CSV table of N, CA and C in Angstrom, one decimal:
chain,number,residue,atom,x,y,z
A,23,MET,N,-13.9,-34.6,17.0
A,23,MET,CA,-13.9,-35.6,18.1
A,23,MET,C,-14.9,-36.7,17.8
A,24,LEU,N,-14.4,-37.9,17.9
A,24,LEU,CA,-15.3,-39.0,17.5
A,24,LEU,C,-16.2,-39.4,18.8
A,25,ARG,N,-17.4,-39.7,18.5
A,25,ARG,CA,-18.4,-40.1,19.5
A,25,ARG,C,-19.0,-41.4,19.1
A,26,ILE,N,-19.0,-42.3,20.0
A,26,ILE,CA,-19.6,-43.6,19.7
A,26,ILE,C,-20.6,-43.7,20.8
A,27,VAL,N,-21.9,-43.9,20.5
A,27,VAL,CA,-23.0,-44.1,21.5
A,27,VAL,C,-23.1,-45.6,21.7
A,28,VAL,N,-22.9,-46.0,23.0
A,28,VAL,CA,-23.1,-47.5,23.3
A,28,VAL,C,-24.5,-47.7,23.5
A,29,LYS,N,-25.1,-48.5,22.8
A,29,LYS,CA,-26.6,-48.8,22.8
A,29,LYS,C,-26.8,-49.7,24.0
A,30,GLU,N,-28.0,-49.7,24.4
A,30,GLU,CA,-28.5,-50.5,25.6
A,30,GLU,C,-28.3,-52.0,25.3
A,31,GLY,N,-27.5,-52.7,26.2
A,31,GLY,CA,-27.3,-54.1,26.0
A,31,GLY,C,-26.2,-54.4,25.1
A,32,GLU,N,-25.5,-53.4,24.5
A,32,GLU,CA,-24.5,-53.6,23.5
A,32,GLU,C,-23.2,-54.1,24.1
A,33,ASN,N,-22.5,-55.0,23.5
A,33,ASN,CA,-21.2,-55.5,24.0
A,33,ASN,C,-20.2,-54.4,23.8
A,34,ILE,N,-19.3,-54.2,25.0
A,34,ILE,CA,-18.3,-53.1,24.9
A,34,ILE,C,-17.3,-53.4,23.8
A,35,GLU,N,-17.0,-54.6,23.5
A,35,GLU,CA,-16.1,-55.0,22.5
A,35,GLU,C,-16.6,-54.6,21.1
A,36,ARG,N,-17.9,-54.7,20.9
A,36,ARG,CA,-18.5,-54.3,19.6
A,36,ARG,C,-18.4,-52.8,19.5
A,37,ALA,N,-18.7,-52.0,20.6
A,37,ALA,CA,-18.6,-50.6,20.5
A,37,ALA,C,-17.2,-50.2,20.3
A,38,LEU,N,-16.3,-50.8,20.9
A,38,LEU,CA,-14.9,-50.5,20.7
A,38,LEU,C,-14.4,-50.7,19.2
A,39,LYS,N,-14.9,-51.8,18.7
A,39,LYS,CA,-14.7,-52.2,17.1
A,39,LYS,C,-15.3,-51.1,16.3
A,40,ARG,N,-16.5,-50.6,16.6
A,40,ARG,CA,-17.1,-49.4,15.8
A,40,ARG,C,-16.3,-48.2,15.9
A,41,TYR,N,-15.7,-48.0,17.2
A,41,TYR,CA,-14.8,-46.8,17.4
A,41,TYR,C,-13.6,-46.8,16.5
A,42,LYS,N,-13.0,-48.1,16.4
A,42,LYS,CA,-11.7,-48.2,15.8
A,42,LYS,C,-12.0,-48.1,14.3
A,43,ARG,N,-13.0,-48.6,13.8
A,43,ARG,CA,-13.5,-48.5,12.4
A,43,ARG,C,-13.6,-47.0,12.0
A,44,LYS,N,-14.3,-46.3,12.9
A,44,LYS,CA,-14.7,-44.9,12.5
A,44,LYS,C,-13.3,-44.1,12.6
A,45,PHE,N,-12.4,-44.4,13.5
A,45,PHE,CA,-11.2,-43.7,13.6
A,45,PHE,C,-10.4,-43.9,12.4
A,46,ARG,N,-10.3,-45.2,11.9
A,46,ARG,CA,-9.6,-45.5,10.7
A,46,ARG,C,-10.2,-44.8,9.5
A,47,ASP,N,-11.5,-44.7,9.3
A,47,ASP,CA,-12.1,-44.2,8.2
A,47,ASP,C,-11.9,-42.6,8.2
A,48,VAL,N,-11.8,-42.0,9.3
A,48,VAL,CA,-11.6,-40.5,9.4
A,48,VAL,C,-10.1,-40.2,9.0
A,49,LYS,N,-9.2,-41.1,9.1
A,49,LYS,CA,-7.8,-40.9,8.7
A,49,LYS,C,-7.1,-39.9,9.5
A,50,VAL,N,-7.4,-39.9,10.8
A,50,VAL,CA,-6.7,-39.0,11.8
A,50,VAL,C,-5.3,-39.4,12.0
A,51,LEU,N,-5.0,-40.7,12.1
A,51,LEU,CA,-3.7,-41.1,12.4
A,51,LEU,C,-2.7,-40.9,11.1
A,52,GLN,N,-3.3,-41.1,9.9
A,52,GLN,CA,-2.6,-41.0,8.7
A,52,GLN,C,-2.2,-39.5,8.6
A,53,GLU,N,-3.1,-38.6,8.8
A,53,GLU,CA,-2.9,-37.2,8.7
A,53,GLU,C,-1.7,-36.7,9.7
A,54,LEU,N,-1.8,-37.2,11.0
A,54,LEU,CA,-0.8,-36.9,12.0
A,54,LEU,C,0.5,-37.5,11.4
A,55,ARG,N,0.6,-38.5,10.9
A,55,ARG,CA,2.0,-39.1,10.4
A,55,ARG,C,2.5,-38.2,9.2
A,56,GLU,N,1.6,-37.8,8.4
A,56,GLU,CA,2.0,-37.0,7.2
A,56,GLU,C,2.5,-35.6,7.6
A,57,ARG,N,1.9,-35.0,8.7
A,57,ARG,CA,2.4,-33.7,9.2
A,57,ARG,C,3.6,-33.8,10.0
A,58,LYS,N,4.2,-34.9,10.4
A,58,LYS,CA,5.3,-35.0,11.2
A,58,LYS,C,6.5,-34.3,10.5
A,59,GLN,N,6.6,-34.3,9.3
A,59,GLN,CA,7.7,-33.5,8.6
A,59,GLN,C,7.2,-33.0,7.2
A,60,PHE,N,7.8,-31.8,6.9
A,60,PHE,CA,7.3,-31.2,5.7
A,60,PHE,C,7.7,-31.9,4.4
A,61,THR,N,6.8,-32.0,3.5
A,61,THR,CA,7.0,-32.6,2.2
A,61,THR,C,6.9,-31.5,1.1
A,62,LYS,N,7.8,-31.4,0.3
A,62,LYS,CA,7.7,-30.3,-0.8
A,62,LYS,C,6.6,-30.7,-1.7
A,63,PRO,N,5.8,-29.7,-2.2
A,63,PRO,CA,4.8,-29.9,-3.1
A,63,PRO,C,5.2,-30.7,-4.4
A,64,SER,N,6.3,-30.4,-4.8
A,64,SER,CA,6.8,-31.2,-6.0
A,64,SER,C,7.1,-32.7,-5.7
A,65,VAL,N,7.6,-33.0,-4.5
A,65,VAL,CA,7.7,-34.3,-4.0
A,65,VAL,C,6.5,-35.1,-3.9
A,66,ALA,N,5.5,-34.4,-3.3
A,66,ALA,CA,4.1,-34.9,-3.1
A,66,ALA,C,3.4,-35.3,-4.5
A,67,LYS,N,3.6,-34.3,-5.5
A,67,LYS,CA,3.0,-34.6,-6.7
A,67,LYS,C,3.7,-35.8,-7.5
A,68,ARG,N,5.0,-35.9,-7.2
A,68,ARG,CA,5.7,-37.0,-7.9
A,68,ARG,C,5.2,-38.4,-7.4
A,69,ALA,N,5.1,-38.4,-6.0
A,69,ALA,CA,4.7,-39.6,-5.3
A,69,ALA,C,3.2,-39.9,-5.7
A,70,GLU,N,2.4,-38.9,-5.9
A,70,GLU,CA,0.9,-39.2,-6.3
A,70,GLU,C,0.9,-39.7,-7.7
A,71,LYS,N,1.8,-39.2,-8.6
A,71,LYS,CA,1.8,-39.7,-10.0
A,71,LYS,C,2.4,-41.2,-10.0
A,72,LYS,N,3.3,-41.4,-9.3
A,72,LYS,CA,3.9,-42.8,-9.2
A,72,LYS,C,2.8,-43.7,-8.6
A,73,LYS,N,2.1,-43.3,-7.6
A,73,LYS,CA,1.1,-44.2,-7.2
A,73,LYS,C,-0.1,-44.5,-8.2
A,74,ALA,N,-0.4,-43.4,-8.9
A,74,ALA,CA,-1.4,-43.5,-10.0
A,74,ALA,C,-1.0,-44.5,-11.0
A,75,ALA,N,0.3,-44.3,-11.5
A,75,ALA,CA,0.8,-45.3,-12.5
A,75,ALA,C,0.8,-46.6,-12.0
A,76,TYR,N,1.1,-46.9,-10.8
A,76,TYR,CA,1.1,-48.1,-10.3
A,76,TYR,C,-0.2,-48.8,-10.3
A,77,ILE,N,-1.2,-48.0,-9.8
A,77,ILE,CA,-2.6,-48.5,-9.8
A,77,ILE,C,-3.2,-48.8,-11.1
A,78,GLU,N,-2.7,-47.9,-12.1
A,78,GLU,CA,-3.2,-48.1,-13.6
A,78,GLU,C,-2.7,-49.5,-14.0
A,79,GLN,N,-1.4,-49.6,-13.7
A,79,GLN,CA,-0.7,-50.9,-14.2
A,79,GLN,C,-1.3,-52.1,-13.6
A,80,LEU,N,-1.7,-52.1,-12.4
A,80,LEU,CA,-2.5,-53.1,-11.8
A,80,LEU,C,-3.8,-53.5,-12.4
A,81,PHE,N,-4.5,-52.5,-12.9
A,81,PHE,CA,-5.8,-52.8,-13.5
A,81,PHE,C,-5.6,-53.1,-15.0
A,82,LYS,N,-4.5,-52.6,-15.6
A,82,LYS,CA,-4.3,-52.9,-17.0
A,82,LYS,C,-4.0,-54.3,-17.3
A,83,GLU,N,-3.3,-55.1,-16.3
A,83,GLU,CA,-3.0,-56.5,-16.5
A,83,GLU,C,-4.2,-57.3,-16.5
A,84,ASP,N,-5.2,-57.0,-15.9
A,84,ASP,CA,-6.6,-57.9,-15.8
A,84,ASP,C,-7.2,-58.1,-17.1
């Protein structure tokens, strides 16, 4: 569970922004979306390799 301590005199919008950033960094929503349906391990590996090849290609052109 995420906890955000609102400091004395701190703007509520700023505290909300900190909460949203922490929520994004913990990747809770991403994990929930991944668990919506089962992905076979072989398909997951294939996607991971494809992503790695794409990233390598991006850095190779520079």
